[in-house]
PDB file of C-alpha atoms in Angstrom:
ATOM      1  CA  MET A 366      -2.709 -75.388 -29.243  1.00 61.00           C
ATOM      2  CA  VAL A 367      -0.931 -73.749 -26.343  1.00 62.00           C
ATOM      3  CA  PHE A 368       0.984 -71.401 -28.817  1.00 66.00           C
ATOM      4  CA  ASP A 369      -2.388 -70.341 -30.285  1.00 68.00           C
ATOM      5  CA  LEU A 370      -3.630 -69.581 -26.909  1.00 66.00           C
ATOM      6  CA  VAL A 371      -0.741 -67.598 -25.917  1.00 71.00           C
ATOM      7  CA  VAL A 372      -0.917 -65.685 -29.077  1.00 71.00           C
ATOM      8  CA  PHE A 373      -4.603 -65.079 -28.766  1.00 72.00           C
ATOM      9  CA  VAL A 374      -4.089 -63.759 -25.202  1.00 74.00           C
ATOM     10  CA  GLN A 375      -1.178 -61.476 -26.334  1.00 75.00           C
ATOM     11  CA  VAL A 376      -3.262 -60.002 -29.251  1.00 72.00           C
ATOM     12  CA  GLN A 377      -6.220 -59.451 -26.790  1.00 73.00           C
ATOM     13  CA  ASN A 378      -4.018 -57.634 -24.507  1.00 71.00           C
ATOM     14  CA  ILE A 379      -2.740 -55.400 -27.119  1.00 70.00           C
ATOM     15  CA  TYR A 380      -6.085 -54.340 -28.321  1.00 66.00           C
ATOM     16  CA  THR A 381      -7.768 -53.958 -24.925  1.00 70.00           C
ATOM     17  CA  ARG A 382      -4.884 -51.823 -23.513  1.00 67.00           C
ATOM     18  CA  THR A 383      -5.702 -48.165 -23.363  1.00 63.00           C
ATOM     19  CA  PRO A 384      -2.891 -45.860 -24.341  1.00 62.00           C
ATOM     20  CA  LYS A 385      -1.699 -43.488 -21.745  1.00 63.00           C
ATOM     21  CA  LYS A 386      -3.634 -40.126 -22.462  1.00 66.00           C
ATOM     22  CA  LYS A 387      -1.806 -36.899 -22.311  1.00 64.00           C
ATOM     23  CA  SER A 388      -3.125 -34.067 -20.337  1.00 64.00           C
ATOM     24  CA  ALA A 389      -3.492 -30.602 -21.593  1.00 59.00           C
ATOM     25  CA  LYS A 390      -0.642 -29.556 -19.433  1.00 62.00           C
ATOM     26  CA  ASP A 391       1.696 -32.048 -21.231  1.00 64.00           C
ATOM     27  CA  LEU A 392       0.751 -30.605 -24.594  1.00 69.00           C
ATOM     28  CA  VAL A 393       0.678 -26.705 -23.916  1.00 72.00           C
ATOM     29  CA  SER A 394       2.931 -24.887 -21.253  1.00 76.00           C
ATOM     30  CA  ASP A 395       1.646 -22.033 -19.054  1.00 79.00           C
ATOM     31  CA  VAL A 396       3.985 -19.546 -20.729  1.00 84.00           C
ATOM     32  CA  ILE A 397       2.445 -20.331 -24.161  1.00 85.00           C
ATOM     33  CA  VAL A 398      -1.144 -19.930 -22.791  1.00 84.00           C
ATOM     34  CA  GLU A 399      -0.306 -16.717 -21.192  1.00 88.00           C
ATOM     35  CA  LYS A 400       1.142 -15.236 -24.370  1.00 90.00           C
ATOM     36  CA  VAL A 401      -1.691 -16.321 -26.444  1.00 89.00           C
ATOM     37  CA  ALA A 402      -4.052 -14.847 -23.758  1.00 91.00           C
ATOM     38  CA  ASP A 403      -2.144 -11.655 -23.929  1.00 92.00           C
ATOM     39  CA  HIS A 404      -2.432 -11.332 -27.800  1.00 92.00           C
ATOM     40  CA  ALA A 405      -6.007 -12.285 -27.881  1.00 92.00           C
ATOM     41  CA  LEU A 406      -6.884  -9.755 -25.156  1.00 93.00           C
ATOM     42  CA  VAL A 407      -5.108  -6.941 -27.163  1.00 93.00           C
ATOM     43  CA  TRP A 408      -6.997  -7.871 -30.296  1.00 91.00           C
ATOM     44  CA  ILE A 409     -10.392  -8.121 -28.418  1.00 92.00           C
ATOM     45  CA  ASN A 410      -9.753  -4.665 -26.901  1.00 92.00           C
ATOM     46  CA  ARG A 411      -9.061  -3.285 -30.228  1.00 89.00           C
ATOM     47  CA  LEU A 412     -12.277  -4.700 -31.492  1.00 86.00           C
ATOM     48  CA  LEU A 413     -14.264  -3.476 -28.765  1.00 87.00           C
ATOM     49  CA  ALA A 414     -12.715   0.031 -29.009  1.00 87.00           C
ATOM     50  CA  ILE A 415     -13.675   0.243 -32.622  1.00 81.00           C
ATOM     51  CA  ASP A 416     -17.090  -1.136 -31.925  1.00 80.00           C
ATOM     52  CA  HIS A 417     -17.232   1.721 -29.084  1.00 82.00           C
ATOM     53  CA  ASP A 418     -16.315   4.301 -31.621  1.00 78.00           C
ATOM     54  CA  ILE A 419     -18.858   3.337 -34.058  1.00 77.00           C
ATOM     55  CA  ALA A 420     -21.653   2.878 -31.626  1.00 77.00           C
ATOM     56  CA  ILE A 421     -21.300   5.429 -28.823  1.00 80.00           C
ATOM     57  CA  LYS A 422     -19.088   8.216 -30.499  1.00 74.00           C
ATOM     58  CA  ARG A 423     -21.022   7.776 -33.814  1.00 75.00           C
ATOM     59  CA  ASP A 424     -17.568   8.350 -35.614  1.00 73.00           C
ATOM     60  CA  ARG A 425     -18.403   8.502 -39.191  1.00 78.00           C
ATOM     61  CA  LYS A 426     -15.140   7.844 -40.650  1.00 79.00           C
ATOM     62  CA  VAL A 427     -14.654   4.647 -38.769  1.00 78.00           C
ATOM     63  CA  SER A 428     -18.342   3.448 -39.667  1.00 78.00           C
ATOM     64  CA  THR A 429     -17.548   4.228 -43.297  1.00 81.00           C
ATOM     65  CA  LYS A 430     -14.394   2.154 -43.283  1.00 83.00           C
ATOM     66  CA  GLY A 431     -16.105  -0.512 -41.852  1.00 80.00           C
ATOM     67  CA  ILE A 432     -18.972  -0.535 -44.246  1.00 84.00           C
ATOM     68  CA  LEU A 433     -16.428  -0.437 -47.213  1.00 88.00           C
ATOM     69  CA  ILE A 434     -14.638  -3.165 -45.853  1.00 87.00           C
ATOM     70  CA  LEU A 435     -17.721  -5.452 -45.168  1.00 87.00           C
ATOM     71  CA  TRP A 436     -18.966  -4.470 -48.930  1.00 90.00           C
ATOM     72  CA  VAL A 437     -15.478  -5.515 -50.287  1.00 90.00           C
ATOM     73  CA  VAL A 438     -15.622  -8.892 -48.379  1.00 86.00           C
ATOM     74  CA  SER A 439     -19.177  -9.643 -49.364  1.00 88.00           C
ATOM     75  CA  PHE A 440     -18.455  -8.682 -53.031  1.00 87.00           C
ATOM     76  CA  ILE A 441     -15.356 -10.903 -53.174  1.00 82.00           C
ATOM     77  CA  GLY A 442     -17.396 -13.749 -51.142  1.00 80.00           C
ATOM     78  CA  MET A 443     -20.095 -13.453 -53.874  1.00 84.00           C
ATOM     79  CA  LEU A 444     -17.613 -14.105 -56.765  1.00 81.00           C
ATOM     80  CA  PHE A 445     -15.773 -16.973 -55.230  1.00 78.00           C
ATOM     81  CA  ASN A 446     -16.341 -20.263 -53.329  1.00 82.00           C
ATOM     82  CA  PHE A 447     -15.276 -20.516 -49.694  1.00 80.00           C
ATOM     83  CA  LEU A 448     -12.471 -23.234 -50.710  1.00 84.00           C
ATOM     84  CA  THR A 449     -11.421 -20.993 -53.625  1.00 85.00           C
ATOM     85  CA  LEU A 450     -10.908 -18.111 -51.267  1.00 81.00           C
ATOM     86  CA  ILE A 451      -8.827 -20.439 -48.966  1.00 86.00           C
ATOM     87  CA  TYR A 452      -6.709 -21.554 -51.908  1.00 89.00           C
ATOM     88  CA  ILE A 453      -6.330 -17.961 -52.944  1.00 87.00           C
ATOM     89  CA  GLY A 454      -5.431 -16.961 -49.445  1.00 88.00           C
ATOM     90  CA  VAL A 455      -2.675 -19.601 -49.206  1.00 91.00           C
ATOM     91  CA  MET A 456      -1.303 -18.862 -52.537  1.00 91.00           C
ATOM     92  CA  LEU A 457      -1.123 -15.092 -51.890  1.00 91.00           C
ATOM     93  CA  SER A 458       0.469 -15.856 -48.255  1.00 91.00           C
ATOM     94  CA  LEU A 459       3.302 -17.696 -50.229  1.00 91.00           C
ATOM     95  CA  LEU A 460       3.818 -15.331 -53.257  1.00 91.00           C
ATOM     96  CA  VAL A 461       3.299 -11.772 -51.737  1.00 90.00           C
ATOM     97  CA  PRO A 462       6.327 -11.483 -49.086  1.00 90.00           C
ATOM     98  CA  PRO A 463       9.029 -12.465 -51.791  1.00 89.00           C
ATOM     99  CA  LEU A 464       7.452 -10.058 -54.207  1.00 90.00           C
ATOM    100  CA  TYR A 465       7.357  -7.423 -51.536  1.00 90.00           C
ATOM    101  CA  GLU A 466      11.004  -7.809 -50.598  1.00 91.00           C
ATOM    102  CA  LYS A 467      12.018  -7.570 -54.373  1.00 91.00           C
ATOM    103  CA  TYR A 468       9.981  -4.394 -55.213  1.00 92.00           C
ATOM    104  CA  GLN A 469       9.477  -2.887 -51.664  1.00 91.00           C
ATOM    105  CA  ASP A 470      10.351   0.809 -52.723  1.00 92.00           C
ATOM    106  CA  GLU A 471       7.882   0.860 -55.717  1.00 93.00           C
ATOM    107  CA  ILE A 472       5.217  -0.966 -53.703  1.00 91.00           C
ATOM    108  CA  ASP A 473       5.600   1.492 -50.811  1.00 93.00           C
ATOM    109  CA  GLN A 474       5.281   4.364 -53.103  1.00 94.00           C
ATOM    110  CA  LYS A 475       2.240   3.172 -55.052  1.00 94.00           C
ATOM    111  CA  VAL A 476       0.370   2.193 -51.761  1.00 93.00           C
ATOM    112  CA  GLY A 477       1.254   5.723 -50.366  1.00 94.00           C
ATOM    113  CA  VAL A 478      -0.362   7.439 -53.395  1.00 95.00           C
ATOM    114  CA  ALA A 479      -3.586   5.043 -53.314  1.00 94.00           C
ATOM    115  CA  HIS A 480      -3.765   5.723 -49.476  1.00 94.00           C
ATOM    116  CA  SER A 481      -3.799   9.387 -50.121  1.00 94.00           C
ATOM    117  CA  VAL A 482      -6.382   9.323 -52.858  1.00 94.00           C
ATOM    118  CA  LEU A 483      -8.669   6.982 -51.039  1.00 92.00           C
ATOM    119  CA  SER A 484      -8.310   9.119 -47.755  1.00 91.00           C
ATOM    120  CA  ARG A 485      -9.336  12.287 -49.843  1.00 93.00           C
ATOM    121  CA  HIS A 486     -12.296  10.301 -51.175  1.00 91.00           C
ATOM    122  CA  ILE A 487     -13.357   9.238 -47.820  1.00 88.00           C
ATOM    123  CA  ASP A 488     -12.928  12.826 -46.393  1.00 88.00           C
ATOM    124  CA  THR A 489     -15.127  14.139 -49.260  1.00 90.00           C
ATOM    125  CA  ILE A 490     -17.935  11.418 -48.503  1.00 86.00           C
ATOM    126  CA  ILE A 491     -17.685  12.442 -44.734  1.00 84.00           C
ATOM    127  CA  THR A 492     -17.956  16.227 -45.438  1.00 86.00           C
ATOM    128  CA  ARG A 493     -20.876  15.601 -47.796  1.00 85.00           C
ATOM    129  CA  THR A 494     -22.748  13.644 -45.485  1.00 81.00           C
ATOM    130  CA  ARG A 495     -22.425  16.142 -42.605  1.00 77.00           C
ATOM    131  CA  GLN A 496     -23.495  18.954 -44.921  1.00 68.00           C
ATOM    132  CA  SER A 497     -26.605  16.920 -45.979  1.00 59.00           C
ATOM    133  CA  THR A 498     -27.678  16.302 -42.256  1.00 54.00           C
ATOM    134  CA  LYS A 499     -27.331  19.985 -41.373  1.00 52.00           C
TER     135      LYS A 499
END
């Protein structure tokens, strides 16, 4: 009976004991926080600069690119489920880097051609919209 009492007290002490909680300072150092804050600040400033170009300067080229990107994202989102998009993103992040390293020269050439064709089309759209507003 004494043994049962001792075991009961020990088990109760184990369950009621609260583990020592680690503070946020123990988990993340100040240097890491500063680096993350610097990177986040750069990205936020870039986004705000793009927003400024669209809203204040009325830059048609930037707003056309934004419209096209949002349209492509919404079209892809219409075709797939969110979890499917996450799965596809993970698979692409694992497959694309080795393929790019293997075929880097060919990919750079094709992307350059596609970029020049797309730039010509965007410039044509911008010049036509400027002519129609005059």
